mmCIF file of C-alpha atoms in Angstrom:
data_model
loop_
_atom_site.group_PDB
_atom_site.id
_atom_site.type_symbol
_atom_site.label_atom_id
_atom_site.label_comp_id
_atom_site.label_asym_id
_atom_site.label_seq_id
_atom_site.Cartn_x
_atom_site.Cartn_y
_atom_site.Cartn_z
ATOM 1 C CA MET A 1 26.960 -26.770 15.302
ATOM 2 C CA THR A 2 26.271 -25.746 11.679
ATOM 3 C CA THR A 3 26.251 -28.283 8.863
ATOM 4 C CA SER A 4 28.055 -27.676 5.177
ATOM 5 C CA VAL A 5 25.586 -28.532 2.478
ATOM 6 C CA THR A 6 26.117 -28.609 -1.281
ATOM 7 C CA ALA A 7 24.539 -25.536 -3.161
ATOM 8 C CA TYR A 8 24.741 -23.634 -6.471
ATOM 9 C CA ALA A 9 25.339 -19.895 -5.888
ATOM 10 C CA ALA A 10 25.891 -16.765 -7.689
ATOM 11 C CA PRO A 11 29.386 -15.357 -6.418
ATOM 12 C CA ALA A 12 28.661 -11.777 -7.604
ATOM 13 C CA PRO A 13 26.127 -9.800 -9.634
ATOM 14 C CA LYS A 14 25.485 -11.313 -13.167
ATOM 15 C CA ALA A 15 28.222 -13.892 -12.507
ATOM 16 C CA PRO A 16 27.349 -17.476 -13.638
ATOM 17 C CA LEU A 17 26.032 -19.848 -10.661
ATOM 18 C CA GLU A 18 28.640 -22.313 -9.619
ATOM 19 C CA ARG A 19 28.731 -25.325 -7.157
ATOM 20 C CA THR A 20 29.769 -24.462 -3.808
ATOM 21 C CA THR A 21 28.878 -25.031 -0.211
ATOM 22 C CA VAL A 22 27.018 -23.141 2.404
ATOM 23 C CA GLU A 23 26.266 -23.546 6.140
ATOM 24 C CA ARG A 24 22.937 -24.561 7.448
ATOM 25 C CA ARG A 25 22.222 -23.628 11.207
ATOM 26 C CA ALA A 26 21.963 -26.420 13.948
ATOM 27 C CA LEU A 27 18.339 -27.162 14.725
ATOM 28 C CA ARG A 28 16.478 -24.900 17.092
ATOM 29 C CA GLU A 29 13.612 -26.181 19.116
ATOM 30 C CA HIS A 30 10.986 -25.476 16.511
ATOM 31 C CA ASP A 31 13.213 -26.041 13.406
ATOM 32 C CA VAL A 32 12.777 -28.605 10.523
ATOM 33 C CA LEU A 33 15.564 -29.882 8.563
ATOM 34 C CA ILE A 34 14.430 -30.566 4.930
ATOM 35 C CA GLU A 35 16.177 -32.706 2.533
ATOM 36 C CA ILE A 36 15.420 -30.882 -0.693
ATOM 37 C CA ALA A 37 14.201 -32.899 -3.696
ATOM 38 C CA TYR A 38 13.309 -30.286 -6.180
ATOM 39 C CA ALA A 39 13.709 -26.531 -6.547
ATOM 40 C CA GLY A 40 11.853 -24.346 -9.082
ATOM 41 C CA ILE A 41 13.653 -21.720 -11.044
ATOM 42 C CA CYS A 42 11.522 -18.437 -10.608
ATOM 43 C CA HIS A 43 12.252 -15.396 -12.884
ATOM 44 C CA SER A 44 12.634 -13.437 -9.662
ATOM 45 C CA ASP A 45 15.928 -15.720 -8.902
ATOM 46 C CA ILE A 46 17.382 -14.395 -11.984
ATOM 47 C CA HIS A 47 16.310 -10.732 -11.430
ATOM 48 C CA GLN A 48 17.944 -10.990 -7.999
ATOM 49 C CA ALA A 49 21.129 -13.052 -8.991
ATOM 50 C CA ARG A 50 21.651 -10.426 -11.750
ATOM 51 C CA GLU A 51 21.138 -7.539 -9.307
ATOM 52 C CA GLU A 52 18.200 -5.968 -11.564
ATOM 53 C CA TRP A 53 15.976 -5.359 -8.457
ATOM 54 C CA GLY A 54 18.545 -3.274 -6.553
ATOM 55 C CA THR A 55 21.523 -4.062 -4.362
ATOM 56 C CA ALA A 56 21.804 -7.796 -3.431
ATOM 57 C CA LEU A 57 23.803 -10.086 -1.137
ATOM 58 C CA PHE A 58 26.576 -12.257 -2.534
ATOM 59 C CA PRO A 59 27.342 -15.024 -2.530
ATOM 60 C CA MET A 60 23.689 -15.803 -3.159
ATOM 61 C CA VAL A 61 21.917 -19.119 -3.422
ATOM 62 C CA PRO A 62 18.431 -18.465 -5.016
ATOM 63 C CA GLY A 63 15.348 -20.688 -4.916
ATOM 64 C CA HIS A 64 12.071 -19.979 -3.052
ATOM 65 C CA GLU A 65 10.186 -22.899 -4.579
ATOM 66 C CA ILE A 66 11.196 -25.803 -2.569
ATOM 67 C CA ALA A 67 9.935 -29.278 -2.042
ATOM 68 C CA GLY A 68 11.422 -32.232 -0.178
ATOM 69 C CA VAL A 69 10.949 -34.325 2.799
ATOM 70 C CA VAL A 70 11.670 -33.827 6.627
ATOM 71 C CA ALA A 71 14.858 -35.277 7.597
ATOM 72 C CA GLU A 72 14.939 -34.366 11.277
ATOM 73 C CA VAL A 73 12.970 -32.081 13.591
ATOM 74 C CA GLY A 74 13.659 -29.919 16.608
ATOM 75 C CA PRO A 75 12.688 -31.209 20.118
ATOM 76 C CA ALA A 76 9.595 -28.833 20.310
ATOM 77 C CA VAL A 77 8.341 -29.502 16.669
ATOM 78 C CA THR A 78 4.653 -30.553 16.640
ATOM 79 C CA LYS A 79 3.538 -29.924 13.098
ATOM 80 C CA TYR A 80 5.868 -32.233 11.131
ATOM 81 C CA ALA A 81 7.422 -35.490 11.642
ATOM 82 C CA VAL A 82 10.597 -37.349 9.745
ATOM 83 C CA GLY A 83 9.389 -38.262 6.397
ATOM 84 C CA ASP A 84 6.661 -35.782 5.716
ATOM 85 C CA ARG A 85 6.513 -34.132 2.282
ATOM 86 C CA VAL A 86 6.903 -30.401 2.723
ATOM 87 C CA GLY A 87 7.683 -27.181 0.861
ATOM 88 C CA VAL A 88 9.190 -23.722 1.547
ATOM 89 C CA GLY A 89 8.218 -20.653 -0.344
ATOM 90 C CA CYS A 90 9.389 -17.116 -0.474
ATOM 91 C CA PHE A 91 9.856 -16.337 3.189
ATOM 92 C CA VAL A 92 11.014 -18.180 6.133
ATOM 93 C CA ASP A 93 10.250 -16.089 9.129
ATOM 94 C CA SER A 94 8.246 -12.765 10.138
ATOM 95 C CA CYS A 95 7.789 -10.765 13.282
ATOM 96 C CA ARG A 96 4.716 -12.665 14.373
ATOM 97 C CA GLU A 97 3.496 -9.678 16.303
ATOM 98 C CA CYS A 98 2.325 -6.984 13.704
ATOM 99 C CA GLU A 99 -1.458 -6.797 12.689
ATOM 100 C CA ASN A 100 -0.657 -8.467 9.373
ATOM 101 C CA CYS A 101 1.103 -11.319 10.801
ATOM 102 C CA LEU A 102 -1.605 -11.857 13.401
ATOM 103 C CA ALA A 103 -3.998 -11.811 10.398
ATOM 104 C CA GLY A 104 -2.268 -14.498 8.644
ATOM 105 C CA GLU A 105 -0.814 -12.289 6.036
ATOM 106 C CA GLU A 106 2.874 -12.804 6.931
ATOM 107 C CA GLN A 107 3.838 -11.781 3.465
ATOM 108 C CA TYR A 108 3.091 -8.158 4.409
ATOM 109 C CA CYS A 109 4.850 -8.417 7.745
ATOM 110 C CA LEU A 110 5.231 -4.675 8.934
ATOM 111 C CA LYS A 111 8.779 -5.420 10.172
ATOM 112 C CA GLY A 112 9.540 -7.071 6.933
ATOM 113 C CA GLU A 113 9.408 -10.830 6.308
ATOM 114 C CA VAL A 114 12.546 -12.834 6.132
ATOM 115 C CA PRO A 115 13.092 -13.793 2.600
ATOM 116 C CA THR A 116 14.202 -17.366 1.890
ATOM 117 C CA TYR A 117 17.366 -16.127 0.130
ATOM 118 C CA ASN A 118 18.972 -12.729 -0.551
ATOM 119 C CA GLY A 119 18.217 -11.765 2.974
ATOM 120 C CA ASN A 120 19.036 -11.757 6.570
ATOM 121 C CA GLU A 121 17.510 -13.451 9.519
ATOM 122 C CA TYR A 122 16.574 -11.205 12.342
ATOM 123 C CA ASP A 123 19.787 -12.111 13.964
ATOM 124 C CA GLY A 124 21.503 -10.968 10.998
ATOM 125 C CA ALA A 125 22.588 -14.423 9.492
ATOM 126 C CA PRO A 126 22.132 -14.501 5.735
ATOM 127 C CA THR A 127 19.405 -16.657 4.101
ATOM 128 C CA TYR A 128 20.343 -19.015 1.435
ATOM 129 C CA GLY A 129 17.650 -20.673 -0.772
ATOM 130 C CA GLY A 130 16.530 -23.906 -2.394
ATOM 131 C CA TYR A 131 19.430 -24.682 -4.932
ATOM 132 C CA SER A 132 20.853 -26.689 -2.138
ATOM 133 C CA THR A 133 20.654 -30.185 -0.786
ATOM 134 C CA HIS A 134 19.059 -29.193 2.567
ATOM 135 C CA ILE A 135 17.607 -26.292 4.425
ATOM 136 C CA VAL A 136 16.495 -25.426 8.059
ATOM 137 C CA VAL A 137 13.313 -23.640 8.665
ATOM 138 C CA ASP A 138 11.198 -22.836 11.564
ATOM 139 C CA GLU A 139 8.114 -25.263 11.406
ATOM 140 C CA ASN A 140 5.701 -22.300 11.272
ATOM 141 C CA TYR A 141 6.938 -21.383 8.037
ATOM 142 C CA VAL A 142 6.886 -24.809 6.333
ATOM 143 C CA LEU A 143 3.995 -26.040 4.301
ATOM 144 C CA ARG A 144 2.614 -29.499 4.031
ATOM 145 C CA ILE A 145 2.460 -30.956 0.265
ATOM 146 C CA PRO A 146 -0.639 -33.219 -0.122
ATOM 147 C CA GLU A 147 -0.088 -36.746 -1.396
ATOM 148 C CA GLY A 148 -2.107 -35.886 -4.403
ATOM 149 C CA ILE A 149 0.832 -33.837 -5.897
ATOM 150 C CA SER A 150 4.110 -35.099 -6.830
ATOM 151 C CA LEU A 151 6.927 -33.176 -5.411
ATOM 152 C CA ASP A 152 8.582 -32.173 -8.571
ATOM 153 C CA VAL A 153 5.430 -30.284 -9.989
ATOM 154 C CA ALA A 154 4.647 -29.106 -6.466
ATOM 155 C CA ALA A 155 7.757 -27.055 -6.099
ATOM 156 C CA PRO A 156 6.878 -24.145 -8.456
ATOM 157 C CA LEU A 157 3.344 -23.881 -6.475
ATOM 158 C CA LEU A 158 5.341 -22.275 -3.717
ATOM 159 C CA CYS A 159 5.747 -19.114 -5.599
ATOM 160 C CA ALA A 160 4.104 -19.490 -9.106
ATOM 161 C CA GLY A 161 1.047 -21.199 -7.667
ATOM 162 C CA ILE A 162 0.409 -19.082 -4.590
ATOM 163 C CA THR A 163 1.283 -15.669 -6.517
ATOM 164 C CA LEU A 164 -1.777 -16.554 -8.893
ATOM 165 C CA TYR A 165 -3.993 -18.229 -6.307
ATOM 166 C CA SER A 166 -3.913 -15.211 -3.780
ATOM 167 C CA PRO A 167 -5.222 -12.580 -6.213
ATOM 168 C CA LEU A 168 -7.833 -14.892 -7.874
ATOM 169 C CA ALA A 169 -9.044 -15.837 -4.377
ATOM 170 C CA HIS A 170 -9.048 -12.262 -3.146
ATOM 171 C CA TRP A 171 -11.016 -10.721 -6.114
ATOM 172 C CA ASN A 172 -13.448 -13.638 -6.166
ATOM 173 C CA ALA A 173 -12.787 -15.485 -9.440
ATOM 174 C CA GLY A 174 -15.188 -18.218 -9.813
ATOM 175 C CA PRO A 175 -18.539 -18.964 -11.633
ATOM 176 C CA GLY A 176 -20.050 -15.991 -13.435
ATOM 177 C CA LYS A 177 -16.663 -14.097 -13.527
ATOM 178 C CA LYS A 178 -14.689 -13.223 -16.606
ATOM 179 C CA VAL A 179 -10.934 -13.476 -15.778
ATOM 180 C CA ALA A 180 -8.050 -12.627 -18.163
ATOM 181 C CA ILE A 181 -4.541 -13.805 -17.524
ATOM 182 C CA VAL A 182 -1.932 -11.548 -19.278
ATOM 183 C CA GLY A 183 1.159 -13.611 -20.218
ATOM 184 C CA LEU A 184 1.354 -17.461 -20.644
ATOM 185 C CA GLY A 185 4.536 -18.182 -18.819
ATOM 186 C CA GLY A 186 5.590 -19.559 -15.488
ATOM 187 C CA LEU A 187 3.049 -17.607 -13.597
ATOM 188 C CA GLY A 188 0.529 -17.235 -16.246
ATOM 189 C CA HIS A 189 0.018 -20.875 -16.934
ATOM 190 C CA MET A 190 -0.880 -21.588 -13.256
ATOM 191 C CA GLY A 191 -3.247 -18.675 -13.315
ATOM 192 C CA VAL A 192 -5.132 -20.395 -16.231
ATOM 193 C CA LYS A 193 -5.256 -23.683 -14.516
ATOM 194 C CA ILE A 194 -6.358 -22.325 -11.157
ATOM 195 C CA ALA A 195 -8.932 -19.901 -12.423
ATOM 196 C CA HIS A 196 -10.418 -22.573 -14.561
ATOM 197 C CA ALA A 197 -10.658 -24.920 -11.516
ATOM 198 C CA MET A 198 -12.261 -21.907 -9.689
ATOM 199 C CA GLY A 199 -14.951 -21.948 -12.237
ATOM 200 C CA ALA A 200 -14.177 -18.605 -13.870
ATOM 201 C CA GLU A 201 -14.464 -18.042 -17.829
ATOM 202 C CA VAL A 202 -10.816 -17.639 -18.529
ATOM 203 C CA THR A 203 -9.133 -15.928 -21.383
ATOM 204 C CA VAL A 204 -5.548 -15.536 -22.094
ATOM 205 C CA LEU A 205 -4.085 -12.509 -23.341
ATOM 206 C CA SER A 206 -0.615 -13.153 -25.110
ATOM 207 C CA GLN A 207 1.646 -11.129 -27.544
ATOM 208 C CA THR A 208 0.887 -13.718 -30.205
ATOM 209 C CA LEU A 209 -1.216 -16.764 -30.816
ATOM 210 C CA ARG A 210 1.851 -19.083 -30.637
ATOM 211 C CA LYS A 211 0.816 -20.562 -27.272
ATOM 212 C CA ARG A 212 -2.850 -20.731 -28.020
ATOM 213 C CA ASP A 213 -3.128 -24.490 -28.214
ATOM 214 C CA ASP A 214 -1.345 -24.801 -24.740
ATOM 215 C CA GLY A 215 -3.490 -22.175 -23.265
ATOM 216 C CA LEU A 216 -6.726 -24.055 -24.348
ATOM 217 C CA ARG A 217 -5.274 -27.427 -23.223
ATOM 218 C CA LEU A 218 -4.448 -25.918 -19.711
ATOM 219 C CA GLY A 219 -8.039 -24.612 -19.221
ATOM 220 C CA ALA A 220 -8.625 -21.248 -21.066
ATOM 221 C CA ASP A 221 -11.911 -20.693 -22.815
ATOM 222 C CA HIS A 222 -10.502 -18.071 -25.168
ATOM 223 C CA PHE A 223 -7.013 -16.935 -26.347
ATOM 224 C CA TYR A 224 -6.236 -13.517 -27.950
ATOM 225 C CA ALA A 225 -3.164 -11.866 -29.282
ATOM 226 C CA THR A 226 -2.392 -8.580 -27.710
ATOM 227 C CA GLY A 227 -0.167 -7.787 -30.857
ATOM 228 C CA ASP A 228 -3.481 -7.487 -32.830
ATOM 229 C CA GLU A 229 -4.938 -3.992 -32.094
ATOM 230 C CA SER A 230 -8.630 -5.361 -32.851
ATOM 231 C CA THR A 231 -8.224 -7.301 -29.656
ATOM 232 C CA PHE A 232 -8.447 -4.092 -27.627
ATOM 233 C CA THR A 233 -11.597 -2.972 -29.525
ATOM 234 C CA GLU A 234 -13.290 -6.482 -29.487
ATOM 235 C CA LEU A 235 -12.641 -7.155 -25.758
ATOM 236 C CA ALA A 236 -13.424 -3.559 -24.427
ATOM 237 C CA GLY A 237 -15.463 -3.716 -21.233
ATOM 238 C CA THR A 238 -15.325 -7.489 -21.030
ATOM 239 C CA PHE A 239 -13.576 -8.645 -17.879
ATOM 240 C CA ASP A 240 -14.179 -8.427 -14.070
ATOM 241 C CA LEU A 241 -10.539 -9.139 -13.352
ATOM 242 C CA ILE A 242 -7.296 -9.293 -15.205
ATOM 243 C CA VAL A 243 -4.008 -10.478 -13.821
ATOM 244 C CA ASN A 244 -0.926 -9.199 -15.405
ATOM 245 C CA THR A 245 1.720 -11.787 -14.860
ATOM 246 C CA THR A 246 4.329 -10.243 -17.179
ATOM 247 C CA SER A 247 7.360 -8.041 -16.064
ATOM 248 C CA ALA A 248 7.111 -5.742 -19.178
ATOM 249 C CA ASN A 249 5.937 -2.148 -19.335
ATOM 250 C CA LEU A 250 2.508 -2.680 -20.745
ATOM 251 C CA PRO A 251 0.233 0.056 -22.349
ATOM 252 C CA LEU A 252 -1.784 0.168 -19.401
ATOM 253 C CA ASP A 253 -4.580 2.310 -20.677
ATOM 254 C CA GLY A 254 -5.370 -0.225 -23.330
ATOM 255 C CA TYR A 255 -5.606 -3.007 -20.736
ATOM 256 C CA LEU A 256 -7.610 -0.990 -18.454
ATOM 257 C CA SER A 257 -10.174 -0.489 -21.221
ATOM 258 C CA LEU A 258 -10.874 -4.126 -21.151
ATOM 259 C CA LEU A 259 -12.290 -4.014 -17.675
ATOM 260 C CA LYS A 260 -16.132 -3.791 -17.136
ATOM 261 C CA LEU A 261 -17.659 -1.427 -14.525
ATOM 262 C CA ASP A 262 -15.764 -2.026 -11.047
ATOM 263 C CA GLY A 263 -13.469 -4.440 -12.721
ATOM 264 C CA THR A 264 -9.710 -4.648 -11.391
ATOM 265 C CA LEU A 265 -6.336 -4.920 -13.046
ATOM 266 C CA VAL A 266 -3.972 -6.690 -10.632
ATOM 267 C CA HIS A 267 -0.263 -6.701 -11.258
ATOM 268 C CA VAL A 268 1.903 -9.582 -9.910
ATOM 269 C CA GLY A 269 4.855 -9.012 -12.120
ATOM 270 C CA ALA A 270 7.299 -6.265 -11.622
ATOM 271 C CA PRO A 271 8.973 -4.423 -14.804
ATOM 272 C CA GLU A 272 12.396 -2.930 -14.268
ATOM 273 C CA ASN A 273 11.155 0.749 -14.993
ATOM 274 C CA PRO A 274 8.104 2.619 -13.751
ATOM 275 C CA SER A 275 4.784 2.455 -15.716
ATOM 276 C CA ALA A 276 2.488 5.285 -16.616
ATOM 277 C CA PHE A 277 -1.231 5.458 -17.205
ATOM 278 C CA ASN A 278 -3.873 8.111 -17.621
ATOM 279 C CA GLN A 279 -6.088 8.256 -14.567
ATOM 280 C CA PHE A 280 -9.372 8.806 -16.911
ATOM 281 C CA SER A 281 -8.686 5.014 -17.490
ATOM 282 C CA LEU A 282 -9.750 4.352 -13.940
ATOM 283 C CA ILE A 283 -12.346 7.199 -13.460
ATOM 284 C CA MET A 284 -14.476 6.492 -16.535
ATOM 285 C CA GLY A 285 -15.360 2.757 -15.325
ATOM 286 C CA ARG A 286 -14.774 3.027 -11.483
ATOM 287 C CA ARG A 287 -11.990 0.613 -12.318
ATOM 288 C CA SER A 288 -9.288 -0.338 -9.947
ATOM 289 C CA MET A 289 -5.697 -1.176 -10.407
ATOM 290 C CA ALA A 290 -3.890 -3.129 -7.635
ATOM 291 C CA GLY A 291 -0.933 -5.389 -6.763
ATOM 292 C CA SER A 292 -0.552 -8.516 -5.152
ATOM 293 C CA LYS A 293 2.435 -10.250 -3.759
ATOM 294 C CA ILE A 294 2.252 -13.955 -2.737
ATOM 295 C CA GLY A 295 0.129 -15.316 0.130
ATOM 296 C CA GLY A 296 0.504 -15.965 3.732
ATOM 297 C CA ILE A 297 1.236 -19.435 5.308
ATOM 298 C CA ARG A 298 -2.571 -20.159 5.835
ATOM 299 C CA GLN A 299 -3.492 -19.233 2.241
ATOM 300 C CA THR A 300 -0.576 -21.079 0.819
ATOM 301 C CA GLN A 301 -1.695 -24.229 2.520
ATOM 302 C CA GLU A 302 -5.125 -23.582 1.285
ATOM 303 C CA MET A 303 -3.756 -23.342 -2.253
ATOM 304 C CA PHE A 304 -1.959 -26.650 -2.038
ATOM 305 C CA ASP A 305 -5.070 -28.321 -0.819
ATOM 306 C CA PHE A 306 -7.132 -26.770 -3.668
ATOM 307 C CA CYS A 307 -4.492 -27.907 -6.241
ATOM 308 C CA ALA A 308 -4.501 -31.449 -4.914
ATOM 309 C CA GLU A 309 -8.172 -31.587 -4.901
ATOM 310 C CA HIS A 310 -8.276 -30.417 -8.531
ATOM 311 C CA GLY A 311 -5.261 -32.364 -9.671
ATOM 312 C CA LEU A 312 -3.086 -29.350 -10.345
ATOM 313 C CA GLY A 313 0.674 -29.049 -10.714
ATOM 314 C CA ALA A 314 3.000 -26.953 -12.586
ATOM 315 C CA GLU A 315 4.059 -27.771 -16.353
ATOM 316 C CA ILE A 316 7.809 -28.380 -15.784
ATOM 317 C CA GLU A 317 10.994 -29.126 -17.442
ATOM 318 C CA LEU A 318 13.358 -31.020 -15.073
ATOM 319 C CA ILE A 319 17.095 -30.275 -15.263
ATOM 320 C CA ASP A 320 20.300 -31.022 -13.159
ATOM 321 C CA GLY A 321 22.412 -28.433 -11.367
ATOM 322 C CA GLU A 322 24.862 -28.007 -14.240
ATOM 323 C CA ARG A 323 22.120 -26.603 -16.467
ATOM 324 C CA ILE A 324 21.033 -23.785 -14.262
ATOM 325 C CA ASN A 325 22.814 -21.099 -16.154
ATOM 326 C CA GLU A 326 21.526 -22.303 -19.428
ATOM 327 C CA ALA A 327 18.218 -22.366 -17.887
ATOM 328 C CA TYR A 328 18.474 -18.737 -16.710
ATOM 329 C CA ASP A 329 19.266 -17.613 -20.350
ATOM 330 C CA ARG A 330 16.332 -19.594 -21.502
ATOM 331 C CA VAL A 331 13.820 -18.037 -19.058
ATOM 332 C CA VAL A 332 14.851 -14.690 -19.981
ATOM 333 C CA SER A 333 14.366 -15.674 -23.733
ATOM 334 C CA SER A 334 10.907 -17.178 -22.901
ATOM 335 C CA ASP A 335 12.165 -20.511 -23.984
ATOM 336 C CA VAL A 336 10.496 -22.728 -21.280
ATOM 337 C CA ARG A 337 7.210 -24.489 -20.990
ATOM 338 C CA TYR A 338 6.488 -23.337 -18.219
ATOM 339 C CA ARG A 339 8.808 -23.863 -15.472
ATOM 340 C CA PHE A 340 12.316 -25.152 -14.833
ATOM 341 C CA VAL A 341 12.650 -27.463 -11.897
ATOM 342 C CA ILE A 342 16.222 -28.459 -10.584
ATOM 343 C CA ASP A 343 16.469 -32.259 -9.726
ATOM 344 C CA ILE A 344 18.536 -31.607 -6.340
ATOM 345 C CA ALA A 345 19.890 -35.253 -6.392
ATOM 346 C CA SER A 346 22.123 -34.121 -9.191
ATOM 347 C CA LEU A 347 23.765 -32.007 -6.436
ATOM 348 C CA LYS A 348 24.700 -35.120 -4.466
ATOM 349 C CA ALA A 349 26.525 -36.716 -7.491
#
């Protein structure tokens, strides 16, 4: 028997989100019912609710940065018990059979992972995300939140945290490596924290110096304004790794010129329009350009454990449900430092 839960949903593309109810399925054998405490607002929530990334499914309950407590478990659940502190990220199922799933890279499932919202379960049922009081998820796609991280600052780690941890780990950020983070926003601020904790020398590349004090406080060693053309001359051939967190079309040749021999520019943000670059920007320094999505379940748990060990959480502004639409506009205007998090208790009022 399904259960109705309170949620905030976009009823149509670009429409304001409004309070409503959605149905959560009855617990299956391996399901966990999570009472959600906090849900982060990711820019991708806005892109999808405003149908900027192609045709979407409505009504849409966004939210894939979910932190809460286990309220009930199915009869065959072995990984979690009632009262456990848990999280749910960007997907809630995968085929579990393809080579990527078997390698622990479920985010690259060849059948297509089941997104936490704006998608369909394999049986066709729509998925609804974390802007709601409860969610039901298979235990294999639930993460354990260590005691060292409070739930409110843990929520954004389910997307922003793992989105930066995964490429930093994959391209071996650490002692002796020079890493640049492009953009100091919801993603970028976690990149600075994580890269610093890994032991890398960290530089922030931002349009202006407006956030310089924040960048240095969060762990950056250097901070440069990309609006100043001399930055590209001064830093030419400097970095082993550049992680671009922005969703803007950047002058890629300029950024590629900042890489040293065998350096890599990794994109984790997706602009609305295609980007262009000159292949010689790669050829002349044996440079690479790559993309990175999120992380698999195993790596996401690794990220949580790393953040707990180093005392890392997101920088947040806590809001109630009635302020979601205001928060969306502020995110688009870059008016948040650095992640909005919805206090889900406000949905129960």
